[in-house]
Amino acid sequence: MTDAERDPGLHAFRVVRAIADTGSITAAAAALGYSQPAISQYVRRIERRVGMPIVERVGRRVRLTAAGEVLARHASAVALAIDAAAGELDQLRGLHSGRVRIVGFPSASPTIVPRVLALLADRAPGVVVTYVEAEPPEAVAAVREDRADIALTFSFPGDREDPHGASARGLAVDRIGVDPMYVVVPEGHAVAAAAVADLGDLSEASWIAGCPRCRGHLLDLCERSGFTPRIAFETDNIVAVESLVARGTGVATLPGLAVSSFPLLAGIRAVPLPPRAQRTLHTVTAQGAERVPALRAALAAVSEAAAATERSAPRG
């Protein structure tokens, strides 16, 4: 018996979601493991059932109609409800299984994520975990589009493009900790001896900036200190940042997770910035994700891992 025969209602949502994601009947068929005629026939059955078209052709591609968009919008919630029920039934059977798809920002990859995987391997060895790296806006989109179950994200104070605003509407956003910020300078720099850095002392320095949101945070911090930074280099590579600083090429701000993920190179110093500069760490999930046993276990592991990572953050 096929999936469509077992749960025709759920399969309708899967078909519509696949068409929305791929933009064509053929690609949707490939994604679901069916032939193109089978998916076309299934689309016609869905249209007869809802009484209106769900797709329309635009050139060589297809797109969802308003009715199709409604079905696609509810697809993630329906899939989550089915997973929750399946998970509870597994618990009644005494099984320990499930799947958790995590997506997170780069500096979480060598710090929070390994702790999460170790905790789950110990507590829920039957749960299969996958991980993909992405910046917060893309991670939130992955949860919304049911390509991920848990997004690890961050936000800065006064973030002008906070991914937890309108783009996360309808999703569950939970704070799991904070990540202190540091300024990385050559060892002989006057700021290197400070207990807490004053960015105003670096107004004449050349700066190394990272991702667009990190660059925006740097501009905001420097603006509050009364100057506009002269950004000479841009890279998201932590090793490259440290190497440039060690050569005296420039200075940079880095989050604690980035600083603790890689031993500081000789000749540089990471000096703490004031607490108001720190970023907040979050998880983003579909509403009700904690009802799925595997996701509940994963969320608990994420919170524990984030707390442990925060406790072990470098102190300057």
XYZ file of N, CA and C in Angstrom, residues 145-238:
282
model
N 9.135 26.473 6.138
C 8.873 25.678 4.945
C 8.976 24.177 5.192
N 9.076 23.792 6.482
C 9.139 22.387 6.876
C 10.346 21.670 6.291
N 11.453 22.399 6.162
C 12.720 21.774 5.780
C 13.593 21.539 7.006
N 13.172 22.031 8.158
C 13.887 21.835 9.411
C 12.883 21.841 10.545
N 13.245 21.177 11.652
C 12.382 21.139 12.830
C 12.788 22.182 13.869
N 14.091 22.387 14.014
C 14.605 23.322 15.017
C 15.639 24.224 14.369
N 15.463 25.528 14.507
C 16.467 26.486 14.039
C 17.166 27.089 15.250
N 18.487 27.079 15.240
C 19.284 27.796 16.242
C 19.613 29.153 15.643
N 19.215 30.215 16.322
C 19.360 31.550 15.764
C 19.895 32.513 16.812
N 20.197 33.733 16.382
C 20.619 34.772 17.326
C 20.056 36.109 16.881
N 20.010 37.044 17.830
C 19.606 38.415 17.515
C 20.479 39.375 18.314
N 20.683 40.556 17.749
C 21.445 41.602 18.417
C 20.501 42.635 19.017
N 20.932 43.347 20.060
C 20.092 44.426 20.590
C 19.811 45.460 19.494
N 18.551 45.825 19.340
C 18.197 46.823 18.332
C 18.426 46.357 16.916
N 18.441 45.044 16.700
C 18.687 44.472 15.374
C 17.725 45.064 14.345
N 18.272 45.717 13.323
C 17.425 46.352 12.313
C 16.752 45.351 11.391
N 17.319 44.154 11.294
C 16.742 43.117 10.444
C 16.590 41.833 11.255
N 15.910 41.955 12.388
C 15.737 40.820 13.288
C 14.911 39.726 12.606
N 15.489 38.520 12.440
C 14.751 37.441 11.770
C 13.642 36.853 12.625
N 13.479 37.361 13.849
C 12.441 36.837 14.732
C 11.207 37.730 14.750
N 11.138 38.660 13.804
C 9.990 39.545 13.701
C 8.925 38.968 12.799
N 8.589 39.722 11.746
C 7.493 39.319 10.855
C 7.753 37.961 10.213
N 9.019 37.661 9.877
C 9.306 36.401 9.186
C 9.075 35.184 10.072
N 9.060 35.382 11.403
C 8.850 34.261 12.323
C 7.439 34.248 12.892
N 6.554 35.103 12.354
C 5.187 35.166 12.865
C 4.502 33.806 12.709
N 3.883 33.343 13.785
C 3.215 32.050 13.763
C 4.101 30.899 14.197
N 5.405 31.145 14.332
C 6.330 30.128 14.816
C 6.622 30.373 16.298
N 7.185 29.385 16.963
C 7.548 29.516 18.374
C 9.009 29.939 18.475
N 9.268 31.085 19.102
C 10.629 31.606 19.290
C 10.924 31.606 20.783
N 11.950 30.881 21.206
C 12.288 30.775 22.626
C 13.753 31.163 22.862
N 13.971 31.947 23.884
C 15.324 32.366 24.266
C 16.018 31.220 24.986
N 17.252 30.912 24.587
C 17.986 29.823 25.236
C 19.284 30.289 25.882
N 19.617 31.580 25.750
C 20.835 32.062 26.380
C 21.354 33.321 25.729
N 22.536 33.739 26.179
C 23.200 34.905 25.606
C 24.618 34.529 25.201
N 25.167 35.321 24.312
C 26.526 35.096 23.813
C 27.280 36.425 23.910
N 28.273 36.530 24.797
C 29.002 37.800 24.943
C 29.787 38.138 23.673
N 30.044 39.418 23.477
C 30.801 39.880 22.320
C 32.183 40.351 22.763
N 33.156 40.190 21.850
C 34.539 40.562 22.119
C 35.079 41.406 20.970
N 36.071 42.217 21.282
C 36.837 42.875 20.236
C 38.204 42.192 20.210
N 38.649 41.817 19.033
C 39.914 41.092 18.872
C 40.949 42.070 18.331
N 42.047 42.231 19.089
C 43.070 43.221 18.753
C 44.455 42.580 18.846
N 45.468 43.192 18.217
C 46.840 42.700 18.395
C 47.247 42.777 19.866
N 48.090 41.871 20.286
C 48.469 41.760 21.700
C 49.068 43.053 22.253
N 49.801 43.793 21.431
C 50.450 45.005 21.926
C 49.566 46.242 21.898
N 48.347 46.119 21.439
C 47.452 47.276 21.344
C 47.053 47.755 22.739
N 46.838 49.069 22.891
C 46.474 49.634 24.190
C 45.193 49.009 24.737
N 44.250 48.679 23.866
C 42.980 48.104 24.311
C 43.161 46.693 24.858
N 44.228 46.002 24.473
C 44.433 44.610 24.872
C 44.529 44.438 26.379
N 44.901 45.472 27.098
C 45.063 45.369 28.547
C 43.789 45.727 29.301
N 42.739 46.159 28.601
C 41.517 46.603 29.256
C 40.694 45.417 29.760
N 40.014 45.602 30.892
C 39.116 44.567 31.394
C 37.859 44.506 30.528
N 37.386 45.682 30.097
C 36.245 45.798 29.189
C 36.610 46.830 28.135
N 36.445 46.494 26.875
C 36.886 47.375 25.786
C 35.948 48.556 25.607
N 36.545 49.706 25.291
C 35.791 50.896 24.869
C 36.061 51.065 23.379
N 35.018 50.857 22.553
C 35.224 50.926 21.110
C 35.690 52.309 20.664
N 35.407 53.321 21.462
C 35.868 54.667 21.108
C 37.376 54.743 20.989
N 38.083 53.842 21.678
C 39.551 53.813 21.603
C 40.039 53.192 20.296
N 39.109 52.693 19.479
C 39.471 52.035 18.216
C 38.900 52.786 17.014
N 38.573 54.057 17.216
C 37.928 54.834 16.146
C 38.829 55.036 14.932
N 40.150 54.967 15.115
C 41.077 55.169 13.999
C 41.542 53.857 13.369
N 41.076 52.743 13.895
C 41.553 51.438 13.415
C 40.885 51.044 12.103
N 41.535 50.147 11.376
C 40.896 49.478 10.244
C 40.133 48.286 10.796
N 38.945 48.029 10.243
C 38.090 46.990 10.795
C 37.890 45.840 9.814
N 37.655 44.662 10.382
C 37.331 43.461 9.613
C 35.887 43.115 9.949
N 35.012 43.081 8.958
C 33.588 42.821 9.180
C 33.223 41.429 8.678
N 32.120 40.886 9.231
C 31.686 39.549 8.851
C 30.404 39.559 8.047
N 29.453 38.694 8.448
C 28.191 38.554 7.726
C 27.421 39.876 7.745
N 26.458 40.068 6.847
C 25.720 41.340 6.794
C 25.117 41.760 8.126
N 24.523 40.807 8.881
C 23.926 41.181 10.155
C 24.992 41.503 11.188
N 26.124 40.787 11.171
C 27.227 41.093 12.085
C 27.830 42.455 11.738
N 27.915 42.745 10.456
C 28.410 44.058 10.016
C 27.472 45.158 10.506
N 26.149 44.916 10.413
C 25.189 45.898 10.895
C 25.337 46.145 12.384
N 25.601 45.065 13.145
C 25.797 45.208 14.590
C 27.061 46.015 14.883
N 28.129 45.757 14.114
C 29.364 46.522 14.282
C 29.121 48.004 14.026
N 28.416 48.312 12.952
C 28.124 49.713 12.638
C 27.317 50.365 13.755
N 26.369 49.619 14.306
C 25.539 50.149 15.382
C 26.368 50.410 16.633
N 27.235 49.454 16.995
C 28.077 49.624 18.182
C 29.001 50.825 18.038
N 29.615 50.954 16.867
C 30.544 52.065 16.650
C 29.799 53.399 16.624
N 28.603 53.390 16.051
C 27.805 54.621 16.021
C 27.491 55.092 17.435
N 27.200 54.135 18.331
C 26.929 54.492 19.729
C 28.178 55.039 20.412
N 29.343 54.639 19.904
C 30.605 55.132 20.478
C 31.094 56.396 19.788
N 30.309 56.912 18.835
C 30.605 58.211 18.241
C 31.460 58.212 16.996
N 31.555 57.089 16.295
C 32.346 57.088 15.067
C 31.807 56.061 14.080
N 32.221 56.202 12.827
C 31.893 55.242 11.780
C 33.141 54.425 11.476
N 33.081 53.107 11.621
C 34.292 52.298 11.417
C 34.746 52.291 9.959
N 36.041 52.277 9.774
C 36.614 52.156 8.438
C 36.808 50.661 8.159
N 35.862 50.073 7.414
C 35.893 48.629 7.156
C 36.756 48.369 5.924
N 37.866 47.691 6.145
C 38.818 47.436 5.065
C 38.733 46.006 4.538
N 38.214 45.098 5.358
C 38.176 43.684 4.969
C 36.849 43.077 5.414
N 36.366 42.105 4.661
C 35.134 41.405 5.009
C 35.337 39.902 4.823
N 35.113 39.152 5.887
C 35.206 37.698 5.825
C 34.435 37.095 6.982
N 33.805 35.932 6.741
C 33.119 35.186 7.796
C 34.018 34.091 8.372
N 35.220 33.961 7.847
C 36.145 32.913 8.266
C 36.871 33.350 9.538
N 36.613 32.657 10.641
C 37.186 33.052 11.930
C 38.706 32.975 11.904
